[in-house]
Short mmCIF file of C-alpha atoms and ligand atoms in Angstrom, two decimals:
data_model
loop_
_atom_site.label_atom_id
_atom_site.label_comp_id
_atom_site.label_asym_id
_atom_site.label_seq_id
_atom_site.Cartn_x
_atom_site.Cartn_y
_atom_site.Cartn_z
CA UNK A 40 0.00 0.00 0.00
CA UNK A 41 0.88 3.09 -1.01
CA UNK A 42 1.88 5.68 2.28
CA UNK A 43 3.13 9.37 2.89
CA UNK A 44 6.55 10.40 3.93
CA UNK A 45 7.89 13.88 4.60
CA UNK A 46 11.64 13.92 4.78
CA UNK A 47 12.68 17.30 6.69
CA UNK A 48 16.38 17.62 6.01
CA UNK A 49 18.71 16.58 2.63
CA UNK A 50 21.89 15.91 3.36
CA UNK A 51 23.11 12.46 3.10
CA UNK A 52 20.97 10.79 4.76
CA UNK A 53 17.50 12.38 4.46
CA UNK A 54 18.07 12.46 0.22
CA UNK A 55 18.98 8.78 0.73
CA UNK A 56 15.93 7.84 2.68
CA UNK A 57 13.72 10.65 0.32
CA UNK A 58 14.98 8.52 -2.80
CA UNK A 59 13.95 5.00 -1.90
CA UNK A 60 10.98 5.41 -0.96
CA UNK A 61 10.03 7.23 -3.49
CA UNK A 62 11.41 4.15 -5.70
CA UNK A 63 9.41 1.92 -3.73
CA UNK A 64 6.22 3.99 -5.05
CA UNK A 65 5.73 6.11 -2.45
CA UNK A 66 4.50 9.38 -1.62
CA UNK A 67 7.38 12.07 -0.77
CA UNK A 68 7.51 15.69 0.77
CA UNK A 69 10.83 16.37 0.59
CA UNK A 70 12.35 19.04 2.73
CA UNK A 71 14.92 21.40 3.25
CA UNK A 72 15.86 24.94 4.14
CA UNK A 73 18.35 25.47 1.38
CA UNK A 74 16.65 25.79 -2.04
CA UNK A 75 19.48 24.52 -3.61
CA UNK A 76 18.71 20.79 -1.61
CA UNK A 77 15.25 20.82 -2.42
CA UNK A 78 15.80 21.89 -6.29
CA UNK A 79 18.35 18.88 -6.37
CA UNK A 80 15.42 16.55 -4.93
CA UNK A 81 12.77 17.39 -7.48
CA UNK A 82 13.04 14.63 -10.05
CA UNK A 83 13.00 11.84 -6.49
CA UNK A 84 10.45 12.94 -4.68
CA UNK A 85 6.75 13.31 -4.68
CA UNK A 86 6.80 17.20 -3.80
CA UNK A 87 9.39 19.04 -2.57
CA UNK A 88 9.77 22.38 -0.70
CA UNK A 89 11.90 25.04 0.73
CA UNK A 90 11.07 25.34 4.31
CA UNK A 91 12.49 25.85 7.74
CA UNK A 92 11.29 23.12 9.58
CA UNK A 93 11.76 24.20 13.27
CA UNK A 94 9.38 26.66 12.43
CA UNK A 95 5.41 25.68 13.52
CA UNK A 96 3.86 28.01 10.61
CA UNK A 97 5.96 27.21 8.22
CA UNK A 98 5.59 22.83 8.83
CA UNK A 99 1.83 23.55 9.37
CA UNK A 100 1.77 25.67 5.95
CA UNK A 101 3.16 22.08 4.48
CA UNK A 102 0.07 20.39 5.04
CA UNK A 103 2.30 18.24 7.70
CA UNK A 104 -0.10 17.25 10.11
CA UNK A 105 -1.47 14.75 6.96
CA UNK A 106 1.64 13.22 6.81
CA UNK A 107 1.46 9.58 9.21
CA UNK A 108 5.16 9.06 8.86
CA UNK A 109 8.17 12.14 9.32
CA UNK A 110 11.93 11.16 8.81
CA UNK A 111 13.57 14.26 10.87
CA UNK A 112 17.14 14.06 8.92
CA UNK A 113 18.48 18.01 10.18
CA UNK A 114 21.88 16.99 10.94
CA UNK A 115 24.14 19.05 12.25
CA UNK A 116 21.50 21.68 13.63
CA UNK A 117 20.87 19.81 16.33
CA UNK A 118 18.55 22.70 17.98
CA UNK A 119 16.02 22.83 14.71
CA UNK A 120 16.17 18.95 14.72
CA UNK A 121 14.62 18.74 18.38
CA UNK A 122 12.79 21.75 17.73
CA UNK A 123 11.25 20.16 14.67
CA UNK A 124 10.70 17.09 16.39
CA UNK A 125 9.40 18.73 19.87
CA UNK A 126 6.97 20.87 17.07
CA UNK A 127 5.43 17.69 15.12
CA UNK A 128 5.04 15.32 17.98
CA UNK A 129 2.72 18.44 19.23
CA UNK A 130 0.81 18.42 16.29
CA UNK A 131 0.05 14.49 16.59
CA UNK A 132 2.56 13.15 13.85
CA UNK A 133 1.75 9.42 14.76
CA UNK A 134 5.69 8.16 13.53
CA UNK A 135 8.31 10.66 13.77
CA UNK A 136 11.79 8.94 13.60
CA UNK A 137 15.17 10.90 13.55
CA UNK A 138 18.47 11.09 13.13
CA UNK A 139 20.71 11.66 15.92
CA UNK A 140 24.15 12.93 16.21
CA UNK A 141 25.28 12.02 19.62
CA UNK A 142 24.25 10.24 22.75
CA UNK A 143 22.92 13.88 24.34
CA UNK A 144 20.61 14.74 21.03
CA UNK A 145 19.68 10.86 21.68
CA UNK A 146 19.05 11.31 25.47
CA UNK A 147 16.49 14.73 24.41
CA UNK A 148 14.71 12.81 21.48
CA UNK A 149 13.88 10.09 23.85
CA UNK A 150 12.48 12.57 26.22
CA UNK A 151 10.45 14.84 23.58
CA UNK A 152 8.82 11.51 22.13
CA UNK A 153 10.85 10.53 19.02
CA UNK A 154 9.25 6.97 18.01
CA UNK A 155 12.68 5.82 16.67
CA UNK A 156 15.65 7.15 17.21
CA UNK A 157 18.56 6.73 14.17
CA UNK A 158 22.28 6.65 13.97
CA UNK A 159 23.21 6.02 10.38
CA UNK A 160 26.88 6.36 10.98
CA UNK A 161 27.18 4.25 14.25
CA UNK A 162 24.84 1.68 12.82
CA UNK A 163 26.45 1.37 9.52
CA UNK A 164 30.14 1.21 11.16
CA UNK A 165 28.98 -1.97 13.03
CA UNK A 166 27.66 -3.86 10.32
CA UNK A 167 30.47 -2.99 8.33
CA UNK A 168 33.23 -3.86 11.22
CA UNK A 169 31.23 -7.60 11.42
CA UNK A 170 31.98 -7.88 7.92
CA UNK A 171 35.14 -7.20 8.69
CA UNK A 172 36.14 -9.48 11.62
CA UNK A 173 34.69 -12.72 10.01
CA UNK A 174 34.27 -13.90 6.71
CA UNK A 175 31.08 -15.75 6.85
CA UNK A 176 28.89 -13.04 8.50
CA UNK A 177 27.47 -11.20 5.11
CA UNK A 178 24.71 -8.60 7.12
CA UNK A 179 24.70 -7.57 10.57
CA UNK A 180 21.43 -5.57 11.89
CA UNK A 181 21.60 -4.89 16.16
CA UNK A 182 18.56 -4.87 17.40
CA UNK A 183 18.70 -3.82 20.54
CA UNK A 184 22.42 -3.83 22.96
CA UNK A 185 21.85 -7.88 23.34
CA UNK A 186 20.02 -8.89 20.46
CA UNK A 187 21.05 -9.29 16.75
CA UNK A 188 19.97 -10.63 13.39
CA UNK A 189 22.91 -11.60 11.31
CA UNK A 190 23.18 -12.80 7.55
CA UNK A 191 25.89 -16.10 7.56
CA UNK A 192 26.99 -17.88 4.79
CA UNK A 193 26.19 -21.32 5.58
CA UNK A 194 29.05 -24.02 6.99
CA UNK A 195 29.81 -26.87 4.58
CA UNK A 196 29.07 -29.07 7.10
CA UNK A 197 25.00 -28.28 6.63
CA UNK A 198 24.84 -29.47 3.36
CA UNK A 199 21.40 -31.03 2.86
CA UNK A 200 20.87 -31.49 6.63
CA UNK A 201 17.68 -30.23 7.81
CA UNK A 202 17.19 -27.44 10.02
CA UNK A 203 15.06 -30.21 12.58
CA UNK A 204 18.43 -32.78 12.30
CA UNK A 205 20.65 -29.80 12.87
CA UNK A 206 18.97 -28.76 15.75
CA UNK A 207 20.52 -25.06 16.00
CA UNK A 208 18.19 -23.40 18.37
CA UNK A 209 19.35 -26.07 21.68
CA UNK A 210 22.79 -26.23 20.33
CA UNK A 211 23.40 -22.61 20.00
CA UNK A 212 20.37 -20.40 21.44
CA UNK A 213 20.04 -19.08 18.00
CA UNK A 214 17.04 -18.86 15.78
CA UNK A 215 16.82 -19.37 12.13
CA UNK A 216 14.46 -16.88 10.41
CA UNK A 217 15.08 -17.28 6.91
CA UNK A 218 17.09 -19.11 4.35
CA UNK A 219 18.60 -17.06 1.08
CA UNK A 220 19.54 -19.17 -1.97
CA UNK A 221 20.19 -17.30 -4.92
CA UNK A 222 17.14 -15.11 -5.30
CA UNK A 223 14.44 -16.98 -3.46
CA UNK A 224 13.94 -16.01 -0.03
CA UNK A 225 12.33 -18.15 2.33
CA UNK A 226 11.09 -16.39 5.74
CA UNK A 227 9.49 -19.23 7.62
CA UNK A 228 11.25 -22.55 7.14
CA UNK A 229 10.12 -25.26 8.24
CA UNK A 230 12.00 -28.03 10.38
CA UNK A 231 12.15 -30.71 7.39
CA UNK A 232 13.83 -27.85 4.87
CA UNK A 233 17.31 -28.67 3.80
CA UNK A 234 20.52 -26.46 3.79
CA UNK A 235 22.03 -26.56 0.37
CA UNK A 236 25.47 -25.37 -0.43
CA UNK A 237 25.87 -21.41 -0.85
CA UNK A 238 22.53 -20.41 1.29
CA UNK A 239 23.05 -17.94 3.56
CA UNK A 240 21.18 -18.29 7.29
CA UNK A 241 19.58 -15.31 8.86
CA UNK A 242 20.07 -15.59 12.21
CA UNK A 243 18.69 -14.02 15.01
CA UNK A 244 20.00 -14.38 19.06
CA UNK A 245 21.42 -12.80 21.67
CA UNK A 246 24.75 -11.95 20.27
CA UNK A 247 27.07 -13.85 22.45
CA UNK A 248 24.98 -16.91 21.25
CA UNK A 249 25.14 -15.41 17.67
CA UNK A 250 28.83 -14.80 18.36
CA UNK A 251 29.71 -18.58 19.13
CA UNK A 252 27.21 -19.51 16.89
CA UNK A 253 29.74 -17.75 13.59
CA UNK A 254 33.08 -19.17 14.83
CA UNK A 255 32.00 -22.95 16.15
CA UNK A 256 30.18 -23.59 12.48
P1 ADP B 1508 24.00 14.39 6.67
O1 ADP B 1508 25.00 14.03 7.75
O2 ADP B 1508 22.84 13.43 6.59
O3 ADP B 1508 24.63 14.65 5.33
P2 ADP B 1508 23.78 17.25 7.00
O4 ADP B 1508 24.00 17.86 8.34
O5 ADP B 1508 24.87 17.41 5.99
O6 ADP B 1508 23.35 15.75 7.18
O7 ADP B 1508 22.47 17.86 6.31
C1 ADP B 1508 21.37 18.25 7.00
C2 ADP B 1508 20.40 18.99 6.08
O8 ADP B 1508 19.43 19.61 6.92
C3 ADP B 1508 21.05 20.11 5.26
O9 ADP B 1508 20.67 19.95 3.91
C4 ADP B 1508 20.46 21.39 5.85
O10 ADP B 1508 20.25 22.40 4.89
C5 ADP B 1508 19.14 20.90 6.43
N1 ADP B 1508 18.65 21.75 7.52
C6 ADP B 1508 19.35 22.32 8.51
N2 ADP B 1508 18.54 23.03 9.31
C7 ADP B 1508 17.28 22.89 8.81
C8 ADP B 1508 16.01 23.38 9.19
N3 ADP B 1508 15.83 24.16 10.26
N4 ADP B 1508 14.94 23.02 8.45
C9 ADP B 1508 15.07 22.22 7.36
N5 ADP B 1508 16.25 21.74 6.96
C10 ADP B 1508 17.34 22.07 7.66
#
């Protein structure tokens, strides 16, 4: 189904977010204070407009408050980004998720009511340093300090055992949600499906399991 985004903010991140989902087919407002942004945004994105967004008139003149779902991508300004955010939670913006630069803009978006809370550059550096440190571990998503869901090429040694004879969960504490193989993705599979050679396993677990899970397969 088709659903409304407003993107307030195009640097990096907010033209990155702006851009897919307007690929995906959805509807984009797309944001910024500096004309030059927004005139750069016009051929990916819905609409877009030049507007200061920690200002009330000027995010109610927007037509805002129709919007269900507001990425809050101001970077470095951290004042107009928990302005902006302080201003649209007000006006009853049921999702407002944004990006933080440090833990203190982090610590005042939690307390001003931001539903999710984003940090690209932090989150990005982990999944890349995973990739790093081991071979088989191909995505890396953290869920929360404990829990992960990782993306691991799977051992040799399953090679058309079943995920019932391989019996993961008691060995390891781990879960598997999904198996890739080529282009066919299968998200709930059941205890008699086979491993074949060059799936990959995504994984979910607390990551100590998920951690022992990588280097003992
Ligand atoms: P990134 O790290 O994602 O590249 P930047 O800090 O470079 O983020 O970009 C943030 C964007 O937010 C810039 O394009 C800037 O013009 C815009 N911006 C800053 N303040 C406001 C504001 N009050 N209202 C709307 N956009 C703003």
């Amino acid at each position: 189904m088709k659903k409304q985004f407003a993107v307030i903010g195009l640097g990096r991140f907010g033209v990155s977010v702006s851009t897919e989902l307007h690929k995906l087919g959805h509807e984009v407002l797309a944001v910024d204070i500096n004309e030059t942004k927004v005139n750069e945004m016009v051929n990916d994105s819905t609409y877009s407009s030049v507007a200061d967004g920690a200002d009330e008139k000027a995010l109610r003149g927007l037509g805002i408050t129709n919007f269900d779902h507001v990425i809050v991508a101001i970077g470095d300004n951290i004042q107009a980004s928990i302005l902006c955010t302080l201003l649209l939670k007000e006006m009853g913006i049921a999702s407002v998720w944004v990006k933080a630069q440090n833990y203190y803009h982090h610590k005042v978006l939690d307390k001003i009511g931001a539903d999710k809370i984003i940090h690209p550059e932090h989150d990005m550096g982990n999944r890349i340093a995973q990739h790093l440190v081991s071979d088989k571990v191909i995505d890396y998503i953290e869920l929360s300090d404990d829990f992960s869901i990782a993306e691991i090429a799977a051992p040799s040694f399953m090679n058309q055992q079943s995920l019932i004879d391989l019996d993961i969960r008691a060995k390891f504490g781990v879960t598997i949600l999904g198996l890739k193989r080529g282009k066919q993705f299968n998200i709930s599979p059941r205890a008699e499906d086979q491993i074949q050679a060059n799936d990959i396993l995504i994984v979910i677990g607390h990551k100590n399991d998920l951690k022992r899970f990588e280097e003992n397969t």
